């Protein structure tokens, strides 16, 4: 992996860069659509490439490990071959999914024991075998196994959790260095900064992961219950420590406003299920604010979803028609909304990049945050 910094915005830590991988170049800042089980729900690969403009997508170790399983993925030649996506892929280690199964998992020094949400079978993730699983998946960027600490955790819990994550990281990093890719392309391994909402722990964790010399670094354990301002504070603390010549990935965040605030604080990469999940429930994001497509006000609005929108669906379908599809519970409604929202998110980070390079990001961001906060 090669990270090339191209520009930094005046009065901001926002930056534009490129990340070179064996499956292509990623222009940052970038939003990464979430393809949990090897697919972005309701969206074809050609739509991701051509209509949405995705440069990299996510897969999830937990879900792919359970179904279809590593034997099928390996026999297919890795996830790129299995799902037909020839651009970069990042995989989460499954730590967040195990965290969300709090009633069905147990954390030990060895790793995370959990029961499958599919059939209740018992499994174990260790720092070492999640490297092996991600080697089998063949992602371009692999994540370290960590414990995602709840945002409301007390200091004692956060301390124990961070210490465990650090010990797991040492083991995972060692195993990564001792193993090789399976499909002929290079795989990076990103450590994850935890530490809950405690600035000293966040700083300590950032120093620890930076000392390893990995290709990039992730910031985890945010947007899990803490106030947005606390999240922004933690991003600032961490990014003061993480090296400027490596990409910074903020995991699982967030709203369009969250994304702009994170970019302003020096984040390069982001992902979130919000554009697709909220889209399937009728919420559409636009440059002027958010629309609830189930509202009666759109029933006879025959204007396009977004006349100058980046996706074809924006210009082809009217607000009235999309509302009708949602009210009638048609599957097409969810597909149109997913494509629209993902295209908007990719447009937003592309515009952020353009304004960073132009030197007026700070002013543009202030104006956009005000617009994006509106309900239409």
GROMACS .gro file of C-alpha atoms in nm:
model
  376
    1UNK     CA    1   0.000   0.000   0.000
    2UNK     CA    2   0.116   0.351  -0.082
    3UNK     CA    3  -0.039   0.660   0.078
    4UNK     CA    4   0.026   0.994  -0.096
    5UNK     CA    5  -0.084   1.317   0.069
    6UNK     CA    6  -0.194   1.572  -0.193
    7UNK     CA    7  -0.339   1.868  -0.003
    8UNK     CA    8  -0.438   1.992   0.343
    9UNK     CA    9  -0.716   2.248   0.385
   10UNK     CA   10  -0.625   2.587   0.535
   11UNK     CA   11  -0.759   2.627   0.889
   12UNK     CA   12  -0.847   2.259   0.908
   13UNK     CA   13  -0.692   1.913   0.943
   14UNK     CA   14  -0.889   1.796   0.640
   15UNK     CA   15  -0.668   1.637   0.376
   16UNK     CA   16  -0.687   1.492   0.027
   17UNK     CA   17  -0.474   1.191  -0.057
   18UNK     CA   18  -0.456   0.872  -0.260
   19UNK     CA   19  -0.418   0.514  -0.140
   20UNK     CA   20  -0.262   0.274  -0.391
   21UNK     CA   21  -0.365  -0.091  -0.355
   22UNK     CA   22  -0.320  -0.390  -0.582
   23UNK     CA   23  -0.687  -0.362  -0.678
   24UNK     CA   24  -0.675   0.007  -0.763
   25UNK     CA   25  -0.635   0.362  -0.636
   26UNK     CA   26  -0.862   0.512  -0.370
   27UNK     CA   27  -0.901   0.891  -0.362
   28UNK     CA   28  -0.958   1.025  -0.012
   29UNK     CA   29  -1.149   1.134   0.180
   30UNK     CA   30  -1.361   0.834   0.092
   31UNK     CA   31  -1.684   0.675   0.208
   32UNK     CA   32  -1.699   0.296   0.184
   33UNK     CA   33  -2.035   0.126   0.125
   34UNK     CA   34  -2.095  -0.163   0.363
   35UNK     CA   35  -2.130  -0.504   0.198
   36UNK     CA   36  -2.163  -0.709   0.515
   37UNK     CA   37  -2.220  -1.053   0.363
   38UNK     CA   38  -2.030  -0.986   0.041
   39UNK     CA   39  -2.308  -0.769  -0.101
   40UNK     CA   40  -2.430  -0.414  -0.053
   41UNK     CA   41  -2.798  -0.485   0.013
   42UNK     CA   42  -3.015  -0.439  -0.297
   43UNK     CA   43  -2.737  -0.294  -0.513
   44UNK     CA   44  -2.571  -0.459  -0.815
   45UNK     CA   45  -2.195  -0.444  -0.853
   46UNK     CA   46  -2.226  -0.253  -1.181
   47UNK     CA   47  -2.444   0.005  -1.002
   48UNK     CA   48  -2.182   0.040  -0.729
   49UNK     CA   49  -1.914   0.097  -0.990
   50UNK     CA   50  -2.092   0.310  -1.247
   51UNK     CA   51  -2.392   0.479  -1.086
   52UNK     CA   52  -2.263   0.524  -0.731
   53UNK     CA   53  -1.890   0.553  -0.802
   54UNK     CA   54  -1.774   0.336  -0.514
   55UNK     CA   55  -1.396   0.294  -0.504
   56UNK     CA   56  -1.384   0.043  -0.216
   57UNK     CA   57  -1.644  -0.164  -0.032
   58UNK     CA   58  -1.653  -0.352   0.298
   59UNK     CA   59  -1.703  -0.716   0.380
   60UNK     CA   60  -1.743  -0.858   0.729
   61UNK     CA   61  -1.536  -1.140   0.871
   62UNK     CA   62  -1.804  -1.254   1.117
   63UNK     CA   63  -2.081  -1.285   0.860
   64UNK     CA   64  -1.869  -1.432   0.580
   65UNK     CA   65  -1.710  -1.681   0.819
   66UNK     CA   66  -2.052  -1.810   0.921
   67UNK     CA   67  -2.207  -1.796   0.574
   68UNK     CA   68  -2.108  -1.902   0.309
   69UNK     CA   69  -1.802  -2.014   0.509
   70UNK     CA   70  -1.432  -2.007   0.436
   71UNK     CA   71  -1.427  -2.325   0.228
   72UNK     CA   72  -1.656  -2.173  -0.035
   73UNK     CA   73  -1.471  -1.838  -0.031
   74UNK     CA   74  -1.135  -2.014  -0.070
   75UNK     CA   75  -1.256  -2.240  -0.351
   76UNK     CA   76  -1.392  -1.934  -0.530
   77UNK     CA   77  -1.048  -1.771  -0.516
   78UNK     CA   78  -1.132  -1.509  -0.254
   79UNK     CA   79  -1.412  -1.257  -0.212
   80UNK     CA   80  -1.315  -1.052  -0.519
   81UNK     CA   81  -1.375  -1.355  -0.740
   82UNK     CA   82  -1.678  -1.472  -0.543
   83UNK     CA   83  -1.879  -1.147  -0.566
   84UNK     CA   84  -1.733  -1.000  -0.887
   85UNK     CA   85  -1.597  -0.681  -0.728
   86UNK     CA   86  -1.255  -0.610  -0.880
   87UNK     CA   87  -1.179  -0.293  -0.682
   88UNK     CA   88  -1.041  -0.276  -0.325
   89UNK     CA   89  -1.217  -0.448  -0.034
   90UNK     CA   90  -1.175  -0.383   0.339
   91UNK     CA   91  -1.285  -0.640   0.596
   92UNK     CA   92  -1.383  -0.572   0.956
   93UNK     CA   93  -1.244  -0.839   1.189
   94UNK     CA   94  -1.584  -0.915   1.338
   95UNK     CA   95  -1.508  -0.747   1.669
   96UNK     CA   96  -1.806  -0.512   1.647
   97UNK     CA   97  -2.045  -0.795   1.555
   98UNK     CA   98  -1.924  -1.001   1.852
   99UNK     CA   99  -1.966  -0.688   2.069
  100UNK     CA  100  -2.328  -0.659   1.953
  101UNK     CA  101  -2.393  -1.022   2.057
  102UNK     CA  102  -2.334  -0.937   2.424
  103UNK     CA  103  -2.580  -1.200   2.546
  104UNK     CA  104  -2.417  -1.473   2.338
  105UNK     CA  105  -2.044  -1.412   2.373
  106UNK     CA  106  -1.763  -1.434   2.624
  107UNK     CA  107  -1.430  -1.254   2.604
  108UNK     CA  108  -1.119  -1.427   2.738
  109UNK     CA  109  -0.746  -1.385   2.699
  110UNK     CA  110  -0.761  -1.646   2.425
  111UNK     CA  111  -1.020  -1.459   2.221
  112UNK     CA  112  -1.392  -1.405   2.174
  113UNK     CA  113  -1.622  -1.704   2.215
  114UNK     CA  114  -1.964  -1.654   2.062
  115UNK     CA  115  -2.272  -1.833   1.939
  116UNK     CA  116  -2.382  -1.794   1.580
  117UNK     CA  117  -2.691  -1.580   1.530
  118UNK     CA  118  -2.787  -1.827   1.255
  119UNK     CA  119  -2.793  -2.163   1.434
  120UNK     CA  120  -2.656  -2.109   1.783
  121UNK     CA  121  -2.334  -2.302   1.715
  122UNK     CA  122  -2.031  -2.212   1.929
  123UNK     CA  123  -1.725  -2.044   1.772
  124UNK     CA  124  -1.402  -1.877   1.878
  125UNK     CA  125  -1.231  -1.576   1.722
  126UNK     CA  126  -0.868  -1.527   1.822
  127UNK     CA  127  -0.629  -1.252   1.711
  128UNK     CA  128  -0.453  -1.516   1.500
  129UNK     CA  129  -0.745  -1.691   1.333
  130UNK     CA  130  -0.914  -1.367   1.227
  131UNK     CA  131  -0.594  -1.293   1.034
  132UNK     CA  132  -0.622  -1.639   0.874
  133UNK     CA  133  -0.990  -1.585   0.793
  134UNK     CA  134  -0.916  -1.249   0.631
  135UNK     CA  135  -0.629  -1.406   0.437
  136UNK     CA  136  -0.887  -1.651   0.301
  137UNK     CA  137  -1.132  -1.371   0.221
  138UNK     CA  138  -0.850  -1.190   0.041
  139UNK     CA  139  -0.939  -0.834   0.141
  140UNK     CA  140  -0.695  -0.556   0.054
  141UNK     CA  141  -0.722  -0.412   0.406
  142UNK     CA  142  -0.764  -0.641   0.708
  143UNK     CA  143  -0.858  -0.529   1.057
  144UNK     CA  144  -0.718  -0.639   1.392
  145UNK     CA  145  -0.944  -0.819   1.641
  146UNK     CA  146  -1.047  -0.581   1.918
  147UNK     CA  147  -1.314  -0.532   2.179
  148UNK     CA  148  -1.549  -0.251   2.090
  149UNK     CA  149  -1.606  -0.085   2.427
  150UNK     CA  150  -1.954   0.066   2.486
  151UNK     CA  151  -1.950   0.444   2.474
  152UNK     CA  152  -2.100   0.460   2.823
  153UNK     CA  153  -1.844   0.224   2.985
  154UNK     CA  154  -1.693   0.332   3.315
  155UNK     CA  155  -1.321   0.389   3.346
  156UNK     CA  156  -1.248   0.053   3.508
  157UNK     CA  157  -1.419  -0.141   3.230
  158UNK     CA  158  -1.256   0.072   2.960
  159UNK     CA  159  -0.913   0.009   3.116
  160UNK     CA  160  -0.954  -0.369   3.118
  161UNK     CA  161  -1.098  -0.364   2.766
  162UNK     CA  162  -0.815  -0.155   2.623
  163UNK     CA  163  -0.549  -0.372   2.787
  164UNK     CA  164  -0.707  -0.682   2.635
  165UNK     CA  165  -0.729  -0.517   2.292
  166UNK     CA  166  -0.361  -0.420   2.312
  167UNK     CA  167  -0.255  -0.776   2.400
  168UNK     CA  168  -0.469  -0.914   2.121
  169UNK     CA  169  -0.313  -0.664   1.881
  170UNK     CA  170   0.040  -0.776   1.962
  171UNK     CA  171  -0.057  -1.135   1.884
  172UNK     CA  172  -0.247  -1.045   1.568
  173UNK     CA  173   0.034  -0.826   1.437
  174UNK     CA  174   0.288  -1.105   1.495
  175UNK     CA  175   0.071  -1.357   1.311
  176UNK     CA  176   0.012  -1.114   1.024
  177UNK     CA  177   0.387  -1.071   0.982
  178UNK     CA  178   0.436  -1.450   0.984
  179UNK     CA  179   0.173  -1.530   0.720
  180UNK     CA  180   0.138  -1.460   0.348
  181UNK     CA  181  -0.150  -1.364   0.117
  182UNK     CA  182  -0.321  -1.653  -0.062
  183UNK     CA  183  -0.415  -1.496  -0.395
  184UNK     CA  184  -0.109  -1.302  -0.509
  185UNK     CA  185  -0.211  -0.952  -0.402
  186UNK     CA  186  -0.083  -0.755  -0.104
  187UNK     CA  187  -0.293  -0.726   0.212
  188UNK     CA  188  -0.255  -0.447   0.468
  189UNK     CA  189  -0.337  -0.491   0.838
  190UNK     CA  190  -0.482  -0.196   1.031
  191UNK     CA  191  -0.464  -0.185   1.413
  192UNK     CA  192  -0.765  -0.026   1.584
  193UNK     CA  193  -0.747   0.253   1.843
  194UNK     CA  194  -0.986   0.195   2.132
  195UNK     CA  195  -1.006   0.365   2.473
  196UNK     CA  196  -1.374   0.458   2.501
  197UNK     CA  197  -1.429   0.829   2.582
  198UNK     CA  198  -1.117   0.870   2.798
  199UNK     CA  199  -0.863   1.099   2.635
  200UNK     CA  200  -0.562   0.954   2.813
  201UNK     CA  201  -0.653   0.599   2.712
  202UNK     CA  202  -0.721   0.705   2.354
  203UNK     CA  203  -0.381   0.876   2.341
  204UNK     CA  204  -0.211   0.571   2.490
  205UNK     CA  205  -0.384   0.340   2.241
  206UNK     CA  206  -0.291   0.565   1.947
  207UNK     CA  207   0.073   0.567   2.055
  208UNK     CA  208   0.070   0.188   2.081
  209UNK     CA  209  -0.076   0.124   1.736
  210UNK     CA  210   0.146   0.389   1.576
  211UNK     CA  211   0.455   0.217   1.717
  212UNK     CA  212   0.390  -0.094   1.507
  213UNK     CA  213   0.449   0.077   1.174
  214UNK     CA  214   0.135  -0.060   1.005
  215UNK     CA  215   0.016   0.066   0.665
  216UNK     CA  216  -0.274   0.253   0.825
  217UNK     CA  217  -0.477   0.289   1.142
  218UNK     CA  218  -0.841   0.268   1.242
  219UNK     CA  219  -1.037   0.452   1.510
  220UNK     CA  220  -1.298   0.222   1.664
  221UNK     CA  221  -1.544   0.231   1.950
  222UNK     CA  222  -1.710   0.560   1.856
  223UNK     CA  223  -2.074   0.629   1.763
  224UNK     CA  224  -2.168   0.357   2.015
  225UNK     CA  225  -2.368   0.564   2.260
  226UNK     CA  226  -2.155   0.868   2.339
  227UNK     CA  227  -2.261   1.226   2.243
  228UNK     CA  228  -2.143   1.349   1.903
  229UNK     CA  229  -1.926   1.621   2.055
  230UNK     CA  230  -1.744   1.363   2.266
  231UNK     CA  231  -1.686   1.156   1.953
  232UNK     CA  232  -1.535   1.460   1.778
  233UNK     CA  233  -1.313   1.528   2.079
  234UNK     CA  234  -1.182   1.169   2.075
  235UNK     CA  235  -1.107   1.193   1.700
  236UNK     CA  236  -0.900   1.505   1.765
  237UNK     CA  237  -0.708   1.340   2.049
  238UNK     CA  238  -0.628   1.032   1.840
  239UNK     CA  239  -0.534   1.218   1.523
  240UNK     CA  240  -0.286   1.433   1.714
  241UNK     CA  241  -0.091   1.109   1.770
  242UNK     CA  242  -0.151   0.896   1.459
  243UNK     CA  243   0.114   0.957   1.190
  244UNK     CA  244   0.013   1.198   0.916
  245UNK     CA  245   0.172   0.985   0.644
  246UNK     CA  246  -0.070   0.693   0.695
  247UNK     CA  247  -0.445   0.669   0.624
  248UNK     CA  248  -0.687   0.709   0.916
  249UNK     CA  249  -1.009   0.509   0.911
  250UNK     CA  250  -1.302   0.604   1.134
  251UNK     CA  251  -1.515   0.292   1.176
  252UNK     CA  252  -1.895   0.292   1.157
  253UNK     CA  253  -1.957   0.666   1.127
  254UNK     CA  254  -2.207   0.804   1.038
  255UNK     CA  255  -2.448   1.081   0.936
  256UNK     CA  256  -2.349   1.322   0.657
  257UNK     CA  257  -2.270   1.585   0.924
  258UNK     CA  258  -2.060   1.331   1.121
  259UNK     CA  259  -1.864   1.258   0.805
  260UNK     CA  260  -1.783   1.623   0.734
  261UNK     CA  261  -1.684   1.683   1.096
  262UNK     CA  262  -1.457   1.377   1.086
  263UNK     CA  263  -1.295   1.491   0.763
  264UNK     CA  264  -1.237   1.833   0.918
  265UNK     CA  265  -1.045   1.657   1.197
  266UNK     CA  266  -0.816   1.461   0.966
  267UNK     CA  267  -1.005   1.137   0.894
  268UNK     CA  268  -0.951   0.981   0.549
  269UNK     CA  269  -1.183   0.678   0.537
  270UNK     CA  270  -1.532   0.613   0.675
  271UNK     CA  271  -1.807   0.353   0.651
  272UNK     CA  272  -2.160   0.319   0.783
  273UNK     CA  273  -2.478   0.122   0.712
  274UNK     CA  274  -2.685   0.440   0.749
  275UNK     CA  275  -2.729   0.527   0.378
  276UNK     CA  276  -2.866   0.183   0.294
  277UNK     CA  277  -3.043   0.101   0.622
  278UNK     CA  278  -3.214   0.439   0.651
  279UNK     CA  279  -3.282   0.436   0.278
  280UNK     CA  280  -3.471   0.107   0.307
  281UNK     CA  281  -3.692   0.280   0.565
  282UNK     CA  282  -3.770   0.576   0.341
  283UNK     CA  283  -3.510   0.833   0.452
  284UNK     CA  284  -3.326   1.003   0.166
  285UNK     CA  285  -3.025   1.231   0.214
  286UNK     CA  286  -2.978   1.528  -0.020
  287UNK     CA  287  -2.750   1.835  -0.034
  288UNK     CA  288  -3.040   2.044   0.097
  289UNK     CA  289  -3.141   1.817   0.384
  290UNK     CA  290  -3.323   1.492   0.460
  291UNK     CA  291  -3.651   1.371   0.309
  292UNK     CA  292  -3.889   1.115   0.460
  293UNK     CA  293  -4.040   0.963   0.149
  294UNK     CA  294  -4.344   0.829   0.337
  295UNK     CA  295  -4.462   1.184   0.413
  296UNK     CA  296  -4.784   1.294   0.243
  297UNK     CA  297  -4.616   1.611   0.114
  298UNK     CA  298  -4.442   1.410  -0.160
  299UNK     CA  299  -4.762   1.240  -0.286
  300UNK     CA  300  -4.809   1.477  -0.580
  301UNK     CA  301  -4.455   1.614  -0.615
  302UNK     CA  302  -4.359   1.504  -0.966
  303UNK     CA  303  -4.017   1.666  -0.965
  304UNK     CA  304  -3.718   1.429  -0.979
  305UNK     CA  305  -3.561   1.305  -0.658
  306UNK     CA  306  -3.267   1.532  -0.736
  307UNK     CA  307  -3.258   1.703  -1.076
  308UNK     CA  308  -2.878   1.730  -1.079
  309UNK     CA  309  -2.810   1.427  -0.860
  310UNK     CA  310  -2.509   1.204  -0.923
  311UNK     CA  311  -2.710   0.882  -0.976
  312UNK     CA  312  -2.939   0.796  -1.265
  313UNK     CA  313  -3.223   0.715  -1.023
  314UNK     CA  314  -3.210   1.076  -0.899
  315UNK     CA  315  -3.311   1.208  -1.239
  316UNK     CA  316  -3.540   0.927  -1.360
  317UNK     CA  317  -3.777   0.883  -1.066
  318UNK     CA  318  -4.005   1.148  -0.918
  319UNK     CA  319  -4.061   1.201  -0.548
  320UNK     CA  320  -4.430   1.109  -0.595
  321UNK     CA  321  -4.340   0.779  -0.761
  322UNK     CA  322  -4.083   0.682  -0.498
  323UNK     CA  323  -4.332   0.765  -0.222
  324UNK     CA  324  -4.590   0.546  -0.395
  325UNK     CA  325  -4.339   0.259  -0.405
  326UNK     CA  326  -4.272   0.291  -0.031
  327UNK     CA  327  -4.641   0.310   0.060
  328UNK     CA  328  -4.705   0.003  -0.158
  329UNK     CA  329  -4.409  -0.180   0.005
  330UNK     CA  330  -4.247  -0.239  -0.333
  331UNK     CA  331  -3.890  -0.372  -0.326
  332UNK     CA  332  -3.789  -0.119  -0.591
  333UNK     CA  333  -3.839   0.160  -0.336
  334UNK     CA  334  -3.560   0.021  -0.118
  335UNK     CA  335  -3.330  -0.029  -0.416
  336UNK     CA  336  -3.382   0.326  -0.548
  337UNK     CA  337  -3.330   0.475  -0.200
  338UNK     CA  338  -3.013   0.273  -0.140
  339UNK     CA  339  -2.860   0.378  -0.470
  340UNK     CA  340  -2.961   0.740  -0.417
  341UNK     CA  341  -2.819   0.758  -0.064
  342UNK     CA  342  -2.492   0.585  -0.148
  343UNK     CA  343  -2.443   0.809  -0.451
  344UNK     CA  344  -2.507   1.111  -0.229
  345UNK     CA  345  -2.252   0.996   0.032
  346UNK     CA  346  -1.992   0.940  -0.241
  347UNK     CA  347  -2.076   1.279  -0.392
  348UNK     CA  348  -2.035   1.443  -0.050
  349UNK     CA  349  -1.683   1.310   0.011
  350UNK     CA  350  -1.585   1.384  -0.349
  351UNK     CA  351  -1.698   1.744  -0.302
  352UNK     CA  352  -1.508   1.759   0.027
  353UNK     CA  353  -1.196   1.645  -0.156
  354UNK     CA  354  -1.249   1.906  -0.428
  355UNK     CA  355  -1.284   2.187  -0.174
  356UNK     CA  356  -0.981   2.068   0.024
  357UNK     CA  357  -0.770   2.089  -0.290
  358UNK     CA  358  -0.926   2.424  -0.383
  359UNK     CA  359  -0.847   2.561  -0.036
  360UNK     CA  360  -1.200   2.660   0.069
  361UNK     CA  361  -1.308   2.346   0.254
  362UNK     CA  362  -1.373   2.516   0.588
  363UNK     CA  363  -1.621   2.767   0.445
  364UNK     CA  364  -1.793   2.503   0.228
  365UNK     CA  365  -1.820   2.262   0.521
  366UNK     CA  366  -1.984   2.524   0.746
  367UNK     CA  367  -2.246   2.594   0.480
  368UNK     CA  368  -2.305   2.224   0.413
  369UNK     CA  369  -2.348   2.131   0.779
  370UNK     CA  370  -2.627   2.388   0.809
  371UNK     CA  371  -2.804   2.249   0.500
  372UNK     CA  372  -2.756   1.883   0.588
  373UNK     CA  373  -2.917   1.937   0.929
  374UNK     CA  374  -3.253   2.035   0.775
  375UNK     CA  375  -3.563   1.815   0.751
  376UNK     CA  376  -3.737   1.880   0.419
   0.00000   0.00000   0.00000
